[in-house]
Amino acid sequence: MEEGSSGGSGGSDSNAGGSGGAQQRELERMAEVLVTGEQLRLRLHEEKVIKDRRHHLKTYPNCFVAKELIDWLIEHKEASDRETAIKLMQKLADRGIIHHVCDEHKEFKDVKLFYRFRKDDGTFPLDNEVKAFMRGQRLYEKLMSPETTLLQPREEEGVKYERTFMASEFLDWLVQEGEATTRKEAEQLCHRLMEHSIIQHVSNKHPFVDSNLLYQFRMNFRRRRRLMELLNEKSPSSQETHDSPFCLRKQSHDNRKSTSFMSVSPSKEIKIVSAVRRSSMSSCGSSGYFSSSPTLSSSPPVLCNPKSVLKRPVTSEELLTPGAPYARKTFTVCQFVVSVNGLNVLNVDYRTVSNLILTGPRTIVMEVMEELEC
């Protein structure tokens, strides 16, 4: 509150500031939970804790058994005891990150029930806060790539700050990278990122303006989170630690230069988003689900309802039976694969892309780019 303000005005400003501070802390907590949940999801995929499971002749793709996961968390020192492990997973359930495969149990239980990450079945709710977070996460990763030098140590008012970007240069970069079509649109994007506590002025004194002022990302998306942080009421410290091997960056097994994976926002040239089905999927009476790339774009989500692809499971013997009602076709696709399940693959080799497809979830969403017809 500025000096000389009236008492009534000051009280109103104080309440507004308190409310704004609480909202900002809540956004920070949400962002931390999302990153922590995503790191755990990728780690469980790596170690095959998440996999297709059968029960009563039904197959439930990409799920885990609650009781087995609790064993895993304790074994890997992510939780000290079973009660703590349940609380940690309940935090993820409350945020809509995981759910019971049939949505019959709201509470996470230490029993042999199947649960699934919503990101693995495309049911993760993409509200404005989550969209802003995912957009910020993707921009941060692009800025952290070796090819980009926008983030640099700089000084403002005699104070040195790490990993800063100049507002005017950042706007130029957003337009250059196709993240915005005009500087005005890029500036509007930056305003949204500030509103959702993704970026801030280095000393928190200014809103975002097209100038030489310095700004930073409020969080390090690459920092490896511990699940126990979910139980802390205070926002995690911003100390720098090693990049997570499970979130945003995939380490190669031969210790060569690691390949960075990024989400990608479809540009105007991307005309097709293909959903490729790899196996049958059983649901719990739902009419289907949507799977989309975790980006802020105007492209509609891809309908990945297995029932719309195949009315019933078909064996290879049925397909090869003479007179079967299936036609064999040969086609050639002259397209460039942009991303696999939201992970950018434009700059990775063929083997890496193949591994992503073979080891990913059963329903694959691929974004492709093709030459425009003149």
Tab-separated table of C-alpha atoms in Angstrom:
chain	number	residue	atom	x	y	z
A	1	MET	CA	0.000	0.000	0.000
A	2	GLU	CA	1.332	3.417	-0.903
A	3	GLU	CA	1.922	5.986	1.812
A	4	GLY	CA	-0.896	8.503	2.115
A	5	SER	CA	-3.644	6.064	1.140
A	6	SER	CA	-6.840	6.329	3.119
A	7	GLY	CA	-7.581	3.783	5.789
A	8	GLY	CA	-10.559	2.294	3.967
A	9	SER	CA	-8.645	2.000	0.718
A	10	GLY	CA	-5.694	0.497	2.523
A	11	GLY	CA	-7.852	-2.195	4.097
A	12	SER	CA	-9.277	-3.091	0.712
A	13	ASP	CA	-5.827	-3.260	-0.877
A	14	SER	CA	-4.573	-5.406	1.982
A	15	ASN	CA	-7.405	-7.882	1.547
A	16	ALA	CA	-6.853	-7.964	-2.189
A	17	GLY	CA	-3.152	-8.510	-1.708
A	18	GLY	CA	-3.783	-11.308	0.761
A	19	SER	CA	-6.242	-12.955	-1.613
A	20	GLY	CA	-3.842	-12.572	-4.527
A	21	GLY	CA	-1.005	-14.040	-2.490
A	22	ALA	CA	-3.121	-17.036	-1.497
A	23	GLN	CA	-4.140	-17.593	-5.109
A	24	GLN	CA	-0.529	-17.411	-6.231
A	25	ARG	CA	0.542	-19.936	-3.616
A	26	GLU	CA	-2.248	-22.252	-4.710
A	27	LEU	CA	-1.116	-21.998	-8.336
A	28	GLU	CA	2.443	-22.773	-7.277
A	29	ARG	CA	1.265	-25.792	-5.304
A	30	MET	CA	-0.791	-27.023	-8.268
A	31	ALA	CA	2.206	-26.679	-10.576
A	32	GLU	CA	4.447	-28.608	-8.188
A	33	VAL	CA	1.898	-31.411	-7.865
A	34	LEU	CA	1.560	-31.650	-11.653
A	35	VAL	CA	5.317	-31.875	-12.165
A	36	THR	CA	5.729	-34.374	-9.319
A	37	GLY	CA	2.901	-36.534	-10.645
A	38	GLU	CA	4.307	-36.507	-14.172
A	39	GLN	CA	7.771	-37.474	-12.966
A	40	LEU	CA	6.273	-40.387	-11.024
A	41	ARG	CA	4.164	-41.482	-14.004
A	42	LEU	CA	7.150	-41.644	-16.340
A	43	ARG	CA	9.215	-43.423	-13.714
A	44	LEU	CA	6.534	-46.071	-13.195
A	45	HIS	CA	6.364	-46.616	-16.954
A	46	GLU	CA	10.137	-47.028	-17.050
A	47	GLU	CA	10.054	-49.705	-14.370
A	48	LYS	CA	6.977	-51.466	-15.799
A	49	VAL	CA	4.881	-50.828	-12.710
A	50	ILE	CA	2.321	-49.363	-15.089
A	51	LYS	CA	1.224	-51.952	-17.625
A	52	ASP	CA	-1.810	-53.648	-19.145
A	53	ARG	CA	-3.628	-55.862	-16.625
A	54	ARG	CA	-6.508	-58.307	-16.878
A	55	HIS	CA	-9.375	-58.891	-14.475
A	56	HIS	CA	-12.542	-60.916	-15.100
A	57	LEU	CA	-11.672	-61.315	-18.776
A	58	LYS	CA	-11.258	-57.564	-19.259
A	59	THR	CA	-8.023	-55.811	-20.116
A	60	TYR	CA	-7.256	-52.534	-18.369
A	61	PRO	CA	-4.404	-50.777	-20.221
A	62	ASN	CA	-1.712	-48.697	-18.553
A	63	CYS	CA	-2.738	-49.176	-14.952
A	64	PHE	CA	-1.120	-50.084	-11.656
A	65	VAL	CA	-2.213	-52.045	-8.594
A	66	ALA	CA	-2.561	-49.817	-5.533
A	67	LYS	CA	-1.093	-52.322	-3.116
A	68	GLU	CA	1.894	-53.040	-5.377
A	69	LEU	CA	2.545	-49.337	-5.867
A	70	ILE	CA	2.655	-48.768	-2.126
A	71	ASP	CA	5.215	-51.579	-1.867
A	72	TRP	CA	7.213	-49.884	-4.632
A	73	LEU	CA	7.113	-46.466	-2.972
A	74	ILE	CA	8.435	-47.860	0.297
A	75	GLU	CA	11.085	-49.953	-1.456
A	76	HIS	CA	12.334	-46.900	-3.355
A	77	LYS	CA	12.234	-44.725	-0.224
A	78	GLU	CA	9.579	-42.426	-1.628
A	79	ALA	CA	7.490	-43.099	1.487
A	80	SER	CA	8.482	-44.149	4.981
A	81	ASP	CA	5.447	-46.347	5.636
A	82	ARG	CA	2.192	-47.464	4.051
A	83	GLU	CA	0.091	-44.786	5.704
A	84	THR	CA	2.328	-42.065	4.289
A	85	ALA	CA	2.263	-43.677	0.853
A	86	ILE	CA	-1.538	-43.651	0.882
A	87	LYS	CA	-1.556	-39.947	1.782
A	88	LEU	CA	0.838	-39.174	-1.059
A	89	MET	CA	-1.244	-40.976	-3.658
A	90	GLN	CA	-4.424	-39.430	-2.284
A	91	LYS	CA	-2.884	-36.027	-2.968
A	92	LEU	CA	-2.531	-37.019	-6.624
A	93	ALA	CA	-6.077	-38.379	-6.677
A	94	ASP	CA	-7.476	-35.167	-5.169
A	95	ARG	CA	-5.783	-33.172	-7.931
A	96	GLY	CA	-7.292	-35.420	-10.597
A	97	ILE	CA	-3.935	-36.848	-11.639
A	98	ILE	CA	-4.816	-40.486	-10.893
A	99	HIS	CA	-8.148	-42.277	-10.574
A	100	HIS	CA	-9.648	-45.699	-10.135
A	101	VAL	CA	-9.995	-47.314	-13.566
A	102	CYS	CA	-13.778	-47.491	-13.202
A	103	ASP	CA	-14.103	-44.388	-11.027
A	104	GLU	CA	-15.790	-46.441	-8.327
A	105	HIS	CA	-13.414	-45.447	-5.512
A	106	LYS	CA	-12.650	-41.816	-4.692
A	107	GLU	CA	-10.154	-42.752	-1.986
A	108	PHE	CA	-6.816	-44.405	-2.695
A	109	LYS	CA	-6.799	-47.731	-0.862
A	110	ASP	CA	-4.064	-50.172	0.091
A	111	VAL	CA	-5.731	-53.067	-1.693
A	112	LYS	CA	-5.553	-54.840	-5.047
A	113	LEU	CA	-7.478	-52.237	-7.019
A	114	PHE	CA	-6.504	-50.882	-10.418
A	115	TYR	CA	-5.698	-47.179	-10.704
A	116	ARG	CA	-4.480	-45.166	-13.659
A	117	PHE	CA	-2.895	-41.815	-14.403
A	118	ARG	CA	-5.421	-39.678	-16.255
A	119	LYS	CA	-2.729	-38.619	-18.667
A	120	ASP	CA	-2.508	-42.262	-19.789
A	121	ASP	CA	-6.182	-42.435	-20.772
A	122	GLY	CA	-6.681	-38.872	-21.966
A	123	THR	CA	-9.164	-37.893	-19.229
A	124	PHE	CA	-6.961	-35.324	-17.533
A	125	PRO	CA	-9.030	-32.122	-17.115
A	126	LEU	CA	-7.472	-29.291	-19.108
A	127	ASP	CA	-8.755	-26.172	-17.354
A	128	ASN	CA	-7.193	-22.746	-17.901
A	129	GLU	CA	-4.695	-23.169	-15.071
A	130	VAL	CA	-3.464	-26.531	-16.343
A	131	LYS	CA	-3.234	-25.238	-19.911
A	132	ALA	CA	-1.188	-22.247	-18.782
A	133	PHE	CA	1.082	-24.519	-16.765
A	134	MET	CA	1.650	-26.881	-19.697
A	135	ARG	CA	2.337	-23.972	-22.037
A	136	GLY	CA	4.835	-22.529	-19.563
A	137	GLN	CA	6.482	-25.912	-19.101
A	138	ARG	CA	6.932	-26.322	-22.841
A	139	LEU	CA	8.342	-22.804	-23.292
A	140	TYR	CA	10.738	-23.352	-20.407
A	141	GLU	CA	12.041	-26.559	-21.960
A	142	LYS	CA	12.515	-24.925	-25.345
A	143	LEU	CA	14.426	-22.081	-23.710
A	144	MET	CA	16.626	-24.557	-21.852
A	145	SER	CA	17.670	-26.357	-25.020
A	146	PRO	CA	21.325	-25.937	-26.074
A	147	GLU	CA	20.250	-24.154	-29.262
A	148	THR	CA	18.641	-21.286	-27.344
A	149	THR	CA	20.687	-18.653	-25.509
A	150	LEU	CA	17.865	-16.379	-24.401
A	151	LEU	CA	18.174	-17.308	-20.709
A	152	GLN	CA	21.273	-15.602	-19.341
A	153	PRO	CA	22.633	-14.144	-16.054
A	154	ARG	CA	21.886	-10.423	-16.138
A	155	GLU	CA	21.835	-7.416	-13.829
A	156	GLU	CA	18.994	-5.056	-13.066
A	157	GLU	CA	19.347	-2.154	-10.618
A	158	GLY	CA	22.722	-3.460	-9.488
A	159	VAL	CA	21.461	-6.949	-8.625
A	160	LYS	CA	22.498	-10.011	-10.640
A	161	TYR	CA	19.860	-12.622	-11.473
A	162	GLU	CA	20.274	-16.087	-13.018
A	163	ARG	CA	18.363	-17.448	-16.017
A	164	THR	CA	16.704	-14.196	-16.990
A	165	PHE	CA	15.216	-13.084	-20.270
A	166	MET	CA	14.634	-9.567	-21.552
A	167	ALA	CA	10.988	-8.865	-22.307
A	168	SER	CA	11.558	-7.414	-25.786
A	169	GLU	CA	13.865	-10.280	-26.808
A	170	PHE	CA	11.415	-12.852	-25.431
A	171	LEU	CA	8.606	-11.407	-27.558
A	172	ASP	CA	10.829	-11.587	-30.638
A	173	TRP	CA	11.630	-15.210	-29.813
A	174	LEU	CA	7.969	-16.190	-29.335
A	175	VAL	CA	7.086	-14.844	-32.779
A	176	GLN	CA	10.179	-16.396	-34.359
A	177	GLU	CA	9.383	-19.813	-32.859
A	178	GLY	CA	5.778	-19.695	-34.030
A	179	GLU	CA	4.414	-19.492	-30.487
A	180	ALA	CA	2.615	-16.290	-31.496
A	181	THR	CA	1.845	-14.695	-34.849
A	182	THR	CA	2.351	-11.079	-33.734
A	183	ARG	CA	4.123	-9.234	-30.951
A	184	LYS	CA	0.745	-8.216	-29.546
A	185	GLU	CA	-0.313	-11.857	-29.357
A	186	ALA	CA	3.037	-12.755	-27.781
A	187	GLU	CA	2.582	-10.026	-25.174
A	188	GLN	CA	-0.898	-11.313	-24.362
A	189	LEU	CA	0.596	-14.768	-23.861
A	190	CYS	CA	3.147	-13.336	-21.425
A	191	HIS	CA	0.378	-11.600	-19.492
A	192	ARG	CA	-1.396	-14.965	-19.111
A	193	LEU	CA	1.821	-16.611	-17.952
A	194	MET	CA	2.228	-13.906	-15.309
A	195	GLU	CA	-1.399	-14.208	-14.192
A	196	HIS	CA	-0.865	-17.906	-13.603
A	197	SER	CA	2.436	-17.367	-11.774
A	198	ILE	CA	4.547	-19.033	-14.468
A	199	ILE	CA	6.849	-16.029	-15.002
A	200	GLN	CA	7.569	-12.886	-12.990
A	201	HIS	CA	9.648	-9.729	-13.028
A	202	VAL	CA	13.001	-10.475	-11.367
A	203	SER	CA	12.226	-8.222	-8.407
A	204	ASN	CA	8.427	-8.479	-8.656
A	205	LYS	CA	8.104	-4.739	-9.231
A	206	HIS	CA	6.589	-4.635	-12.713
A	207	PRO	CA	3.914	-6.327	-14.805
A	208	PHE	CA	4.989	-7.670	-18.151
A	209	VAL	CA	5.729	-4.884	-20.623
A	210	ASP	CA	7.540	-4.835	-23.970
A	211	SER	CA	10.783	-3.321	-22.677
A	212	ASN	CA	14.320	-4.073	-21.519
A	213	LEU	CA	13.058	-5.238	-18.124
A	214	LEU	CA	14.196	-8.681	-16.938
A	215	TYR	CA	11.908	-11.586	-16.150
A	216	GLN	CA	12.304	-15.177	-14.944
A	217	PHE	CA	10.362	-18.402	-14.770
A	218	ARG	CA	9.107	-18.869	-11.217
A	219	MET	CA	9.970	-22.558	-11.084
A	220	ASN	CA	12.536	-24.987	-12.429
A	221	PHE	CA	10.453	-27.587	-14.232
A	222	ARG	CA	13.458	-29.904	-14.486
A	223	ARG	CA	14.176	-30.131	-10.783
A	224	ARG	CA	13.737	-33.692	-9.548
A	225	ARG	CA	10.893	-33.737	-7.032
A	226	ARG	CA	10.508	-36.080	-4.097
A	227	LEU	CA	6.996	-37.344	-3.434
A	228	MET	CA	7.284	-36.321	0.222
A	229	GLU	CA	7.201	-32.691	-0.930
A	230	LEU	CA	3.489	-33.171	-1.613
A	231	LEU	CA	2.853	-33.288	2.127
A	232	ASN	CA	4.645	-29.992	2.788
A	233	GLU	CA	2.288	-27.051	3.174
A	234	LYS	CA	4.911	-24.500	2.174
A	235	SER	CA	6.001	-24.041	-1.416
A	236	PRO	CA	9.131	-26.070	-2.216
A	237	SER	CA	12.443	-24.284	-2.229
A	238	SER	CA	13.725	-23.045	-5.543
A	239	GLN	CA	17.196	-24.462	-5.083
A	240	GLU	CA	18.796	-25.895	-8.175
A	241	THR	CA	19.304	-29.632	-8.256
A	242	HIS	CA	20.042	-32.176	-10.952
A	243	ASP	CA	17.592	-32.379	-13.811
A	244	SER	CA	15.076	-35.148	-13.456
A	245	PRO	CA	15.812	-38.155	-15.648
A	246	PHE	CA	12.097	-38.841	-15.835
A	247	CYS	CA	10.563	-35.474	-16.667
A	248	LEU	CA	11.162	-33.541	-19.868
A	249	ARG	CA	14.526	-35.127	-20.552
A	250	LYS	CA	15.263	-38.720	-21.492
A	251	GLN	CA	18.762	-39.952	-20.708
A	252	SER	CA	20.428	-42.195	-23.273
A	253	HIS	CA	21.745	-45.517	-21.992
A	254	ASP	CA	25.168	-45.166	-23.583
A	255	ASN	CA	26.050	-41.919	-21.751
A	256	ARG	CA	26.119	-39.958	-24.977
A	257	LYS	CA	24.562	-36.525	-25.205
A	258	SER	CA	21.040	-36.780	-23.875
A	259	THR	CA	18.092	-36.006	-26.059
A	260	SER	CA	15.612	-33.434	-24.853
A	261	PHE	CA	11.953	-34.100	-25.446
A	262	MET	CA	9.498	-31.220	-25.600
A	263	SER	CA	5.805	-30.833	-26.041
A	264	VAL	CA	4.915	-29.091	-29.267
A	265	SER	CA	2.162	-26.706	-30.193
A	266	PRO	CA	0.835	-27.408	-33.666
A	267	SER	CA	1.561	-24.602	-36.106
A	268	LYS	CA	-0.585	-23.739	-39.098
A	269	GLU	CA	1.324	-26.206	-41.250
A	270	ILE	CA	0.243	-29.188	-39.176
A	271	LYS	CA	-2.845	-30.541	-40.847
A	272	ILE	CA	-3.311	-33.970	-39.333
A	273	VAL	CA	-3.272	-35.349	-35.814
A	274	SER	CA	-3.424	-39.110	-36.122
A	275	ALA	CA	-4.582	-41.466	-33.399
A	276	VAL	CA	-3.019	-44.879	-33.984
A	277	ARG	CA	-4.544	-47.781	-32.130
A	278	ARG	CA	-2.204	-50.597	-31.094
A	279	SER	CA	-4.404	-52.972	-29.132
A	280	SER	CA	-7.843	-53.511	-27.718
A	281	MET	CA	-8.929	-51.554	-24.695
A	282	SER	CA	-11.715	-52.366	-22.291
A	283	SER	CA	-13.527	-49.618	-20.442
A	284	CYS	CA	-15.865	-49.551	-17.505
A	285	GLY	CA	-19.010	-48.521	-19.290
A	286	SER	CA	-17.689	-45.159	-20.437
A	287	SER	CA	-18.474	-43.941	-23.902
A	288	GLY	CA	-14.859	-43.211	-24.658
A	289	TYR	CA	-12.186	-40.724	-23.752
A	290	PHE	CA	-10.201	-37.979	-25.322
A	291	SER	CA	-6.458	-37.890	-25.751
A	292	SER	CA	-4.714	-34.725	-26.803
A	293	SER	CA	-1.238	-33.270	-26.882
A	294	PRO	CA	-0.530	-31.250	-23.723
A	295	THR	CA	-0.427	-27.923	-25.465
A	296	LEU	CA	-2.307	-24.668	-25.608
A	297	SER	CA	-3.606	-24.709	-29.135
A	298	SER	CA	-6.841	-24.246	-30.968
A	299	SER	CA	-6.714	-27.781	-32.323
A	300	PRO	CA	-9.558	-29.965	-31.000
A	301	PRO	CA	-8.661	-33.048	-28.947
A	302	VAL	CA	-8.364	-36.315	-30.810
A	303	LEU	CA	-11.159	-38.763	-30.169
A	304	CYS	CA	-9.495	-41.991	-29.079
A	305	ASN	CA	-12.510	-44.095	-28.277
A	306	PRO	CA	-11.434	-47.675	-28.986
A	307	LYS	CA	-15.038	-48.641	-29.705
A	308	SER	CA	-15.066	-46.250	-32.647
A	309	VAL	CA	-11.969	-47.949	-34.054
A	310	LEU	CA	-12.847	-51.585	-33.526
A	311	LYS	CA	-16.206	-52.973	-32.496
A	312	ARG	CA	-14.649	-56.043	-30.885
A	313	PRO	CA	-11.185	-57.609	-30.425
A	314	VAL	CA	-10.001	-59.374	-33.564
A	315	THR	CA	-7.338	-62.092	-33.604
A	316	SER	CA	-4.672	-62.456	-36.279
A	317	GLU	CA	-6.222	-65.810	-37.267
A	318	GLU	CA	-9.524	-64.076	-38.043
A	319	LEU	CA	-7.785	-61.460	-40.146
A	320	LEU	CA	-6.017	-64.129	-42.220
A	321	THR	CA	-9.053	-66.397	-42.645
A	322	PRO	CA	-10.063	-66.684	-46.360
A	323	GLY	CA	-13.212	-64.701	-47.000
A	324	ALA	CA	-12.892	-62.645	-43.818
A	325	PRO	CA	-14.619	-59.227	-44.062
A	326	TYR	CA	-11.344	-57.306	-44.007
A	327	ALA	CA	-9.567	-55.682	-46.936
A	328	ARG	CA	-5.791	-55.424	-47.153
A	329	LYS	CA	-4.462	-52.024	-48.283
A	330	THR	CA	-0.997	-50.675	-48.976
A	331	PHE	CA	-0.358	-46.979	-48.467
A	332	THR	CA	2.608	-44.648	-48.433
A	333	VAL	CA	2.686	-41.740	-45.991
A	334	CYS	CA	4.748	-38.738	-47.047
A	335	GLN	CA	4.611	-36.902	-43.737
A	336	PHE	CA	6.995	-35.769	-41.032
A	337	VAL	CA	6.364	-37.008	-37.494
A	338	VAL	CA	6.348	-33.997	-35.163
A	339	SER	CA	5.485	-35.586	-31.833
A	340	VAL	CA	4.556	-38.884	-30.230
A	341	ASN	CA	2.167	-38.567	-27.279
A	342	GLY	CA	3.099	-34.899	-26.914
A	343	LEU	CA	6.861	-35.447	-26.997
A	344	ASN	CA	8.676	-33.594	-29.762
A	345	VAL	CA	10.674	-35.948	-31.990
A	346	LEU	CA	11.734	-33.683	-34.848
A	347	ASN	CA	15.365	-33.695	-33.729
A	348	VAL	CA	15.756	-37.280	-32.518
A	349	ASP	CA	16.845	-40.393	-34.367
A	350	TYR	CA	14.713	-43.203	-35.753
A	351	ARG	CA	15.577	-45.653	-32.967
A	352	THR	CA	14.442	-43.236	-30.270
A	353	VAL	CA	11.134	-42.614	-32.025
A	354	SER	CA	10.618	-46.366	-32.413
A	355	ASN	CA	11.250	-46.916	-28.700
A	356	LEU	CA	8.725	-44.206	-27.818
A	357	ILE	CA	6.084	-45.938	-29.888
A	358	LEU	CA	6.898	-49.457	-28.699
A	359	THR	CA	7.199	-48.626	-24.991
A	360	GLY	CA	4.484	-45.970	-24.788
A	361	PRO	CA	0.822	-46.353	-23.868
A	362	ARG	CA	-1.412	-48.625	-25.909
A	363	THR	CA	-3.145	-45.737	-27.622
A	364	ILE	CA	-0.611	-43.637	-29.520
A	365	VAL	CA	-1.340	-40.049	-30.523
A	366	MET	CA	0.981	-38.781	-33.235
A	367	GLU	CA	1.213	-35.301	-34.676
A	368	VAL	CA	2.457	-35.155	-38.251
A	369	MET	CA	3.324	-32.393	-40.700
A	370	GLU	CA	2.866	-32.559	-44.454
A	371	GLU	CA	3.473	-30.272	-47.381
A	372	LEU	CA	0.644	-27.881	-48.079
A	373	GLU	CA	-1.091	-28.162	-51.401
A	374	CYS	CA	-0.677	-25.034	-53.540
